[in-house]
PDB file of C-alpha atoms in Angstrom:
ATOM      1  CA  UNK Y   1       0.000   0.000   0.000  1.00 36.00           C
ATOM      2  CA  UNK Y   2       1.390   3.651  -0.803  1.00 33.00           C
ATOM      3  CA  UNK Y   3       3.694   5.110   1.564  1.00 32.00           C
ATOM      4  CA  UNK Y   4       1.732   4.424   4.884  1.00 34.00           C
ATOM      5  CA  UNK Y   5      -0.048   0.943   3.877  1.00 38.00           C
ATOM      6  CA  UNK Y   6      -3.475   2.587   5.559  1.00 34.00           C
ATOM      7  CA  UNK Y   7      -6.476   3.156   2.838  1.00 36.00           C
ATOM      8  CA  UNK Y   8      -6.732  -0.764   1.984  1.00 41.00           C
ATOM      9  CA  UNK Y   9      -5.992  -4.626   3.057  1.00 41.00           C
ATOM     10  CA  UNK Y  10      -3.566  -4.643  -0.222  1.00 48.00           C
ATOM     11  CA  UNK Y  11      -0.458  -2.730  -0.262  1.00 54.00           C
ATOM     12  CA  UNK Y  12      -1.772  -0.873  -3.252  1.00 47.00           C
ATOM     13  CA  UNK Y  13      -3.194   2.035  -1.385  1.00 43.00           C
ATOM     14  CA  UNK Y  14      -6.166   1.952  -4.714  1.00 42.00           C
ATOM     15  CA  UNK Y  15      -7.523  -1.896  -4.610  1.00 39.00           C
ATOM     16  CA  UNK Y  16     -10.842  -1.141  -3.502  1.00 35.00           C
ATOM     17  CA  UNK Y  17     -11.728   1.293  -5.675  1.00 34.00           C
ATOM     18  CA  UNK Y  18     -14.076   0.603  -8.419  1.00 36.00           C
ATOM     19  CA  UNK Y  19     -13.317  -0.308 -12.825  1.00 36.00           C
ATOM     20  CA  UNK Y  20     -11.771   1.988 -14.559  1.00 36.00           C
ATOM     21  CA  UNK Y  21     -13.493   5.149 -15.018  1.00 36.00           C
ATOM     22  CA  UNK Y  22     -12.326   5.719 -18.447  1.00 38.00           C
ATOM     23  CA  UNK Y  23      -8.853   5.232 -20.858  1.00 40.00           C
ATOM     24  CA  UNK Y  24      -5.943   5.463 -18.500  1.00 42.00           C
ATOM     25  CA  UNK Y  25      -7.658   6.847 -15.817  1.00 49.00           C
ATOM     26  CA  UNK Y  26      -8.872   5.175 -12.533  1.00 63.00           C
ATOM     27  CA  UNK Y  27      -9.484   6.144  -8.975  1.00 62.00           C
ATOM     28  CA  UNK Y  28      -6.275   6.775  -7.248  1.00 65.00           C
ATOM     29  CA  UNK Y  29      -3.800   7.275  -9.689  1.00 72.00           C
ATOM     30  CA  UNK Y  30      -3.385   9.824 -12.746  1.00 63.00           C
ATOM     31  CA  UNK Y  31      -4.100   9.902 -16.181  1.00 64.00           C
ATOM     32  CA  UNK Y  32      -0.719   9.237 -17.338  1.00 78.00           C
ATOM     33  CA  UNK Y  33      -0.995   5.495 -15.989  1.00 89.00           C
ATOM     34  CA  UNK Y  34       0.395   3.108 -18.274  1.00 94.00           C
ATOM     35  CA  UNK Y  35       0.307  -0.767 -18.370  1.00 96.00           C
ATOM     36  CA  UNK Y  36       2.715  -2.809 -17.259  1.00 97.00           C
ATOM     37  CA  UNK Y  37       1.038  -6.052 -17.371  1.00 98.00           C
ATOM     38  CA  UNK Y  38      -1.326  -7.466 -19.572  1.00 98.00           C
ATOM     39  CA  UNK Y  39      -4.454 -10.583 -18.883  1.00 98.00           C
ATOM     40  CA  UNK Y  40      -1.765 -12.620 -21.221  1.00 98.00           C
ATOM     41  CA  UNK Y  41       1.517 -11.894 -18.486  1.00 98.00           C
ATOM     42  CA  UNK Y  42      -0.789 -12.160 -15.906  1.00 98.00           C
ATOM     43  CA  UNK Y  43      -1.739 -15.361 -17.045  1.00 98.00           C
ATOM     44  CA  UNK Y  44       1.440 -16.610 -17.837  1.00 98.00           C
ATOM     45  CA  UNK Y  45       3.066 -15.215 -14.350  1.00 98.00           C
ATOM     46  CA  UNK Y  46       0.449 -17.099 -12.590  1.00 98.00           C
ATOM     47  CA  UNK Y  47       1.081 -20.327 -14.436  1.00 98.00           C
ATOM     48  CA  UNK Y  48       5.126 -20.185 -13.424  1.00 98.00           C
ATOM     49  CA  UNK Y  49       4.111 -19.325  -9.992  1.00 98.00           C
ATOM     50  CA  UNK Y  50       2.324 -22.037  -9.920  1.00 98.00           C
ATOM     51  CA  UNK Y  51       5.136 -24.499 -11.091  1.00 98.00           C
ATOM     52  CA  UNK Y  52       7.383 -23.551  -8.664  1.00 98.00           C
ATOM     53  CA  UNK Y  53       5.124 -23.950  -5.860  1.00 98.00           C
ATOM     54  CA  UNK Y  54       5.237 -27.704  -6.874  1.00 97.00           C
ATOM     55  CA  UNK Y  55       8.597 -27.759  -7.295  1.00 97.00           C
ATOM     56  CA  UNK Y  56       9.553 -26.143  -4.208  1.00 96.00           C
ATOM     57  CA  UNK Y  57       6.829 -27.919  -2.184  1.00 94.00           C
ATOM     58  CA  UNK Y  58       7.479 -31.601  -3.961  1.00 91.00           C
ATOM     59  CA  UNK Y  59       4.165 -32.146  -5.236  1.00 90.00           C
ATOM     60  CA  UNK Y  60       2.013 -29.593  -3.268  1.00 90.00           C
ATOM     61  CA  UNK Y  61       0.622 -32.602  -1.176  1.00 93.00           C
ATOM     62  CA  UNK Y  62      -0.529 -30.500   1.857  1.00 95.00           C
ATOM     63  CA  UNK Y  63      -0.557 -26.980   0.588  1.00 98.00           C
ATOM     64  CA  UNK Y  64      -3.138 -24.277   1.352  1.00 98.00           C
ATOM     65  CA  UNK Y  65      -3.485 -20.982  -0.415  1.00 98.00           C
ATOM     66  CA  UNK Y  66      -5.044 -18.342   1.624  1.00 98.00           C
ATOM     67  CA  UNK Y  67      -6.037 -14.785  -0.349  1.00 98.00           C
ATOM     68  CA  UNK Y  68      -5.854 -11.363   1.073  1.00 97.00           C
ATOM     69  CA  UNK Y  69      -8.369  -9.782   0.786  1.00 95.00           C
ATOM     70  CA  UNK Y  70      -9.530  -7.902  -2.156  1.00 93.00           C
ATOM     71  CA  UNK Y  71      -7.933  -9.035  -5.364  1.00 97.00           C
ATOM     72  CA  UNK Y  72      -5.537 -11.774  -3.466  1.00 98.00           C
ATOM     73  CA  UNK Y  73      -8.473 -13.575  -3.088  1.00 98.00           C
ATOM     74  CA  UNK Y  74      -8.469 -14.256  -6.662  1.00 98.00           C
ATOM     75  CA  UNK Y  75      -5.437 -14.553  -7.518  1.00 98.00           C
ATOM     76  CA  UNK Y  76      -5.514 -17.663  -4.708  1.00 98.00           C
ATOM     77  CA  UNK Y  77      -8.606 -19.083  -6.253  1.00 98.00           C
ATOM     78  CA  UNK Y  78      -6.686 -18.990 -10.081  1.00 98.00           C
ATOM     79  CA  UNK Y  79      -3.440 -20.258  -8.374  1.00 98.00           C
ATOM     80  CA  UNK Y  80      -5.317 -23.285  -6.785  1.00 98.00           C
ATOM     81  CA  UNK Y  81      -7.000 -24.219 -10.277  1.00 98.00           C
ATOM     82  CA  UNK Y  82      -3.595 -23.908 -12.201  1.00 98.00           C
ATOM     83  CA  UNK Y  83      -2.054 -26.254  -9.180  1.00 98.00           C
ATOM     84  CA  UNK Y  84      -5.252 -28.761  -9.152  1.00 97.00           C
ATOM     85  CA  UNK Y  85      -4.163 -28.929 -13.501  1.00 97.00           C
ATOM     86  CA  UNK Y  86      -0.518 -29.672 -12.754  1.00 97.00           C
ATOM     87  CA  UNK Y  87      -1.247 -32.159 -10.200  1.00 96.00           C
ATOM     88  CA  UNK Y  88      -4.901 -33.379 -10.444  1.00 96.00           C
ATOM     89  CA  UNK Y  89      -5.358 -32.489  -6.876  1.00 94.00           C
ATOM     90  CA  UNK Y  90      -7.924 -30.591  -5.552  1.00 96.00           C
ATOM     91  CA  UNK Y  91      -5.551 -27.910  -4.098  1.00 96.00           C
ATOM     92  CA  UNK Y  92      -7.546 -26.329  -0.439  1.00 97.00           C
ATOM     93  CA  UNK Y  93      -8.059 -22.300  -0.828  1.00 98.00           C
ATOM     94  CA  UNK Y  94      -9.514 -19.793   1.141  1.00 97.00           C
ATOM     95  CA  UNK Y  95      -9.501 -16.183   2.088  1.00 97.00           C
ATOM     96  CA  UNK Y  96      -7.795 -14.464   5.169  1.00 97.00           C
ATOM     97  CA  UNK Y  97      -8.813 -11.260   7.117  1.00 95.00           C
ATOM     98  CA  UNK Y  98      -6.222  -9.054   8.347  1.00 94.00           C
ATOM     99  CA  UNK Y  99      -8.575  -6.142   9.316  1.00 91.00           C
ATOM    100  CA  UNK Y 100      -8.070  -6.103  12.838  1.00 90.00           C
ATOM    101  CA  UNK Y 101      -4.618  -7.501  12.704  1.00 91.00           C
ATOM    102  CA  UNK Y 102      -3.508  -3.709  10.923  1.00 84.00           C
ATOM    103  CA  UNK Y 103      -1.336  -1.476  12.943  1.00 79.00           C
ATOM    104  CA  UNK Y 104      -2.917   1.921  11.658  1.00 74.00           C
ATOM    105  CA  UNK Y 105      -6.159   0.903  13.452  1.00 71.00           C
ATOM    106  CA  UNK Y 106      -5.849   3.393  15.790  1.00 66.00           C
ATOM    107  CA  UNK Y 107      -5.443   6.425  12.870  1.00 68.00           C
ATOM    108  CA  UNK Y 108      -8.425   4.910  10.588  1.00 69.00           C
ATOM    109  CA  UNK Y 109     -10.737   2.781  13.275  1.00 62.00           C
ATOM    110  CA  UNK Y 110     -13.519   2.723  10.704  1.00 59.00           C
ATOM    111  CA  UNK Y 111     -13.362  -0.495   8.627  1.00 66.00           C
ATOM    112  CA  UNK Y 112     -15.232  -3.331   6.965  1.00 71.00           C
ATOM    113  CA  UNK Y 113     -14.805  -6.326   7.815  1.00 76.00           C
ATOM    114  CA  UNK Y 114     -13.565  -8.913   5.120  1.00 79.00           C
ATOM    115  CA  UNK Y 115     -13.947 -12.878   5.225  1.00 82.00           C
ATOM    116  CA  UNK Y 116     -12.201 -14.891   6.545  1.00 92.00           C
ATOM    117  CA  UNK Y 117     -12.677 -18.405   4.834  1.00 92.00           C
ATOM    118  CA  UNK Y 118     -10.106 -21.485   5.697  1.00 95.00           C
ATOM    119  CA  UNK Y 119     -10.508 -24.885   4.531  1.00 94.00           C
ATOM    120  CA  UNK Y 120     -12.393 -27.449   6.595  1.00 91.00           C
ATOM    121  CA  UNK Y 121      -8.975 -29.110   7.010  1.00 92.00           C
ATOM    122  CA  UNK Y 122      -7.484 -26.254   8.742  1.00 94.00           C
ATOM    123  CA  UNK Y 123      -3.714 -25.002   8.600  1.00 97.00           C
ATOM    124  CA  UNK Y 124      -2.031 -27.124  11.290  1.00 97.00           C
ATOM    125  CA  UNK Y 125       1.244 -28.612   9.752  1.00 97.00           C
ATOM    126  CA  UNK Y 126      -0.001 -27.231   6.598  1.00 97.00           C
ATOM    127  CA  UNK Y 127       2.770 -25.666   4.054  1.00 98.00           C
ATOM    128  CA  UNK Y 128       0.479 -22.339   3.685  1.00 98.00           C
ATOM    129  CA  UNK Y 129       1.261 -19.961   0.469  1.00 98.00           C
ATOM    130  CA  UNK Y 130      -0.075 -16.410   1.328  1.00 98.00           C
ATOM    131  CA  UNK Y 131      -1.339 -14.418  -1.746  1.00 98.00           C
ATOM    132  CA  UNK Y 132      -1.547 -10.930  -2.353  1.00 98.00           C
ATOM    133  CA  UNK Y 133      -2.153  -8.829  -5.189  1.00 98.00           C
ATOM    134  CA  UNK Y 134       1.174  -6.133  -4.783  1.00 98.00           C
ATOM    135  CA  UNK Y 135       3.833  -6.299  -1.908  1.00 97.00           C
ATOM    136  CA  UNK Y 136       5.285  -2.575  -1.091  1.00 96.00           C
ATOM    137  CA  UNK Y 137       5.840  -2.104   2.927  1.00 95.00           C
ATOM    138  CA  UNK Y 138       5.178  -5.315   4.394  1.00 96.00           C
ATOM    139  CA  UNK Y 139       3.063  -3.963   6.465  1.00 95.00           C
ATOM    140  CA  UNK Y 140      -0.012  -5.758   4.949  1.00 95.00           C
ATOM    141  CA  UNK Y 141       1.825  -9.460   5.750  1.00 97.00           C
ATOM    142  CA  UNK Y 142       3.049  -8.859   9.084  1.00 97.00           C
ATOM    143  CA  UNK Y 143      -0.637  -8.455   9.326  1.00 96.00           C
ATOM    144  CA  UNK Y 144      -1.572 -11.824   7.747  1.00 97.00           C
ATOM    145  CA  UNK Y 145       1.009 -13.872   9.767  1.00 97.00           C
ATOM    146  CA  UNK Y 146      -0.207 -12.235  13.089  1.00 96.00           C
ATOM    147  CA  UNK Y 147      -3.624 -13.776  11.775  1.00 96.00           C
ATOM    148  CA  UNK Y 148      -2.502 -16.931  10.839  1.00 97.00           C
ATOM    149  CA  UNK Y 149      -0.657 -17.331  13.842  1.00 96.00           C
ATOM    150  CA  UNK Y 150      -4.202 -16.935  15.759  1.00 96.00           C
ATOM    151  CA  UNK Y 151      -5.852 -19.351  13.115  1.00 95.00           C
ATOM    152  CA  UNK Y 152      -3.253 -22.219  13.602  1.00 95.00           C
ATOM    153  CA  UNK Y 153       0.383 -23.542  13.497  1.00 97.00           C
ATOM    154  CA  UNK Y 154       1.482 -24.536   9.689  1.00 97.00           C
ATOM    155  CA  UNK Y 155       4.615 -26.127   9.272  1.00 97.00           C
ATOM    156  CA  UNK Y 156       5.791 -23.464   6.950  1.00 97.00           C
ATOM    157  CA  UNK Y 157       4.615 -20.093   5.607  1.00 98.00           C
ATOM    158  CA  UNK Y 158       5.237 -18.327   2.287  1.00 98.00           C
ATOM    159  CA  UNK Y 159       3.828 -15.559   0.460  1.00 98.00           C
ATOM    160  CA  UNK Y 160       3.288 -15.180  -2.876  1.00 98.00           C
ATOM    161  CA  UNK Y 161       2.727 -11.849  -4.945  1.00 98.00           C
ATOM    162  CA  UNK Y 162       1.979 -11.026  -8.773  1.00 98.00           C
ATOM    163  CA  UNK Y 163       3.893  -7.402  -7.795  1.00 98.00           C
ATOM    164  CA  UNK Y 164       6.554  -6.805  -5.957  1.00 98.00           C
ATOM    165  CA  UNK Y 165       7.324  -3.150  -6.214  1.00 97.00           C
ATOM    166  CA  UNK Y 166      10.091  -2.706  -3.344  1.00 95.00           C
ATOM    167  CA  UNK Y 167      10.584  -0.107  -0.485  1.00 96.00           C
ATOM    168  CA  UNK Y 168      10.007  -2.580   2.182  1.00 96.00           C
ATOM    169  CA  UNK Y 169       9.362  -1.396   5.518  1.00 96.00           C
ATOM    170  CA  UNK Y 170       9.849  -4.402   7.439  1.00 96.00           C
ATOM    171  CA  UNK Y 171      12.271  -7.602   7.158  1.00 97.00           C
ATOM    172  CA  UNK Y 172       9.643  -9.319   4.423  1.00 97.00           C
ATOM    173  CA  UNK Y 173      10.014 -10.995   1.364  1.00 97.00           C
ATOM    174  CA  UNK Y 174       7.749 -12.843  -0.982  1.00 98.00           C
ATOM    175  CA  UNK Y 175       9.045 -16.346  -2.199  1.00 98.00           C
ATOM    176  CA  UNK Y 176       7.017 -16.050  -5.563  1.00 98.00           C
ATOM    177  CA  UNK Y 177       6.509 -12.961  -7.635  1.00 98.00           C
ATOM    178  CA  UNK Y 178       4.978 -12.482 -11.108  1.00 98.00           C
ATOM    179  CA  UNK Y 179       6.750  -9.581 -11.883  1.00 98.00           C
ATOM    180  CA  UNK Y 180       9.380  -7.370  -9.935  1.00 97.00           C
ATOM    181  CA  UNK Y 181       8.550  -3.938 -10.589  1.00 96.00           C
ATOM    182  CA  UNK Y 182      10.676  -0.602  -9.494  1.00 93.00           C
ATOM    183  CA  UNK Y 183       9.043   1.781  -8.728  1.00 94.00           C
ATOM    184  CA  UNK Y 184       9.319   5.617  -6.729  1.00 94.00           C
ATOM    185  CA  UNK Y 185       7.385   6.722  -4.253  1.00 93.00           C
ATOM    186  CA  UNK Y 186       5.343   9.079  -6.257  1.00 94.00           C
ATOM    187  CA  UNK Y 187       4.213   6.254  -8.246  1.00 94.00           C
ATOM    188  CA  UNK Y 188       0.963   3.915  -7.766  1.00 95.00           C
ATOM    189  CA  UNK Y 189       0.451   0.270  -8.855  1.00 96.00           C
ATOM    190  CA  UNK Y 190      -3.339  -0.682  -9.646  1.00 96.00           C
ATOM    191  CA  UNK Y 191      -3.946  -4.191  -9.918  1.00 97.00           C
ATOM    192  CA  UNK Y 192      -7.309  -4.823 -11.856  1.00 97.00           C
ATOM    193  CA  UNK Y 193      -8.640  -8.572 -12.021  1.00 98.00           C
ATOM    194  CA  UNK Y 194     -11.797  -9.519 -14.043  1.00 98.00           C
ATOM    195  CA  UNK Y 195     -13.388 -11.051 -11.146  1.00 97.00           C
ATOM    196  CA  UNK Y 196     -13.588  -7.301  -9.281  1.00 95.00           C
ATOM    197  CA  UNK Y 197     -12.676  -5.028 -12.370  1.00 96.00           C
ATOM    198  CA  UNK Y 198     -13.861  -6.696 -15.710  1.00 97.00           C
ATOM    199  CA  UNK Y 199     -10.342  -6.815 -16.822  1.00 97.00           C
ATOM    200  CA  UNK Y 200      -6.870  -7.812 -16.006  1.00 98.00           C
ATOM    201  CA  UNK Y 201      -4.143  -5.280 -15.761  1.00 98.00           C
ATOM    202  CA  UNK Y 202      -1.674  -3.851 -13.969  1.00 98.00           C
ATOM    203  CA  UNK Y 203      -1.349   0.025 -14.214  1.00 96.00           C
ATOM    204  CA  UNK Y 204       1.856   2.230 -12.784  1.00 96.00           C
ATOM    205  CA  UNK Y 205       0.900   5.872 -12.725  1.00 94.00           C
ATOM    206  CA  UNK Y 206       1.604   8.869 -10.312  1.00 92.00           C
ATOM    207  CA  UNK Y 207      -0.316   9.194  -7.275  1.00 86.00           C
ATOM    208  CA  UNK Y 208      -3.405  11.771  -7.501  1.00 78.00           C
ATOM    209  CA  UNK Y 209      -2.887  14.169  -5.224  1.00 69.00           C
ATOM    210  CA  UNK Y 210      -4.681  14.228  -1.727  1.00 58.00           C
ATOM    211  CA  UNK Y 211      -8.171  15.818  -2.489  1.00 48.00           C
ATOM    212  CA  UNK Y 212      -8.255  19.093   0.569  1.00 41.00           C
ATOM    213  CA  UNK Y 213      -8.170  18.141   3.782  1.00 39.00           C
ATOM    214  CA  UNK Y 214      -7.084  14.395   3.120  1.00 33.00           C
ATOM    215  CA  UNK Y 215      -3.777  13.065   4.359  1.00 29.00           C
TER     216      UNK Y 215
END
């Protein structure tokens, strides 16, 4: 999420914000946004994720995606079916709240709730793969692991991203990643998903500035 991780559960700072409002223009970031990834790259990214999850995990016998909430969510539910076609498993997925796991509660206490969803099997001595849509701070997944760690004990954690675009805040990094992506501060990622948006992209613009009065 932008600079101080606080306007959504992704590190985007924009992921709840509705489809794009016209060419090259959607909420939270300026006109001048270009793509950076396509529904093809996205695809494809997801796909090679996917493969080395199996490789890494030797098969993927007793792995469990869990989504963060928005657009991780379905980026965990694609990941699964690409794992359940490399292996013919039925690969367990669900969704993960970190709302009241955030530490800028106490600056923005207002919030909606998100679902949390975990598979009737549980976590317990489960490998579990963590999915988000864009990892910036860190922030967001020291979140998720405080509320995994009140879910269950897996045997092993790791986090999986489709954007990594740096300036880490904390001691974090992702195991998978679609695409690296450097980026400034002044600059936005927007990750759009059909499921949410109607499309899949990835946009990089600069950040709109703070309407008055906003911070």
């Amino acid at each position: 999420m932008d600079t101080s991780d606080t306007s959504d559960t992704s590190e985007t700072g924009t992921s709840e914000t509705g489809p794009v409002g016209g060419a090259g223009r959607t909420e939270g970031i300026g006109e001048a946004a270009r793509p950076v990834l396509e529904a093809p790259d996205i695809a494809r990214a997801l796909t090679r994720i996917a493969h080395e999850i199996v490789e890494r995990a030797k098969g993927a016998d007793d792995v469990v995606l869990l989504g963060i909430p928005t657009r991780g969510v379905f980026l965990a539910r694609r990941l699964a079916g690409k794992l359940a076609e490399i292996t013919g498993r039925s690969i367990p997925v669900g969704s993960l709240d970190i709302t009241m796991y955030r530490d800028d509660l106490r600056l923005r206490p207002a919030r909606a709730l998100a679902r949390t969803d975990i598979p009737g099997d549980g976590v317990d001595g489960r490998l579990v793969v963590l999915v988000d849509d864009v990892l910036f701070s860190g922030r967001t997944i020291r979140a998720a692991l405080d509320a995994l760690g009140d879910i269950g004990r897996p045997r092993a954690v790791q986090l999986a991203v489709l954007v990594d675009r740096g300036h880490r805040e904390l001691p974090i990094r992702a195991d998978y990643v679609g695409k690296n992506l450097p980026t400034s501060l002044r600059e936005t990622v927007k990750v759009q998903l059909a499921e949410e948006d109607g499309r899949d992209t990835v946009l990089l613009g600069l950040k709109q500035p703070a309407a008055s009065g906003e911070r």
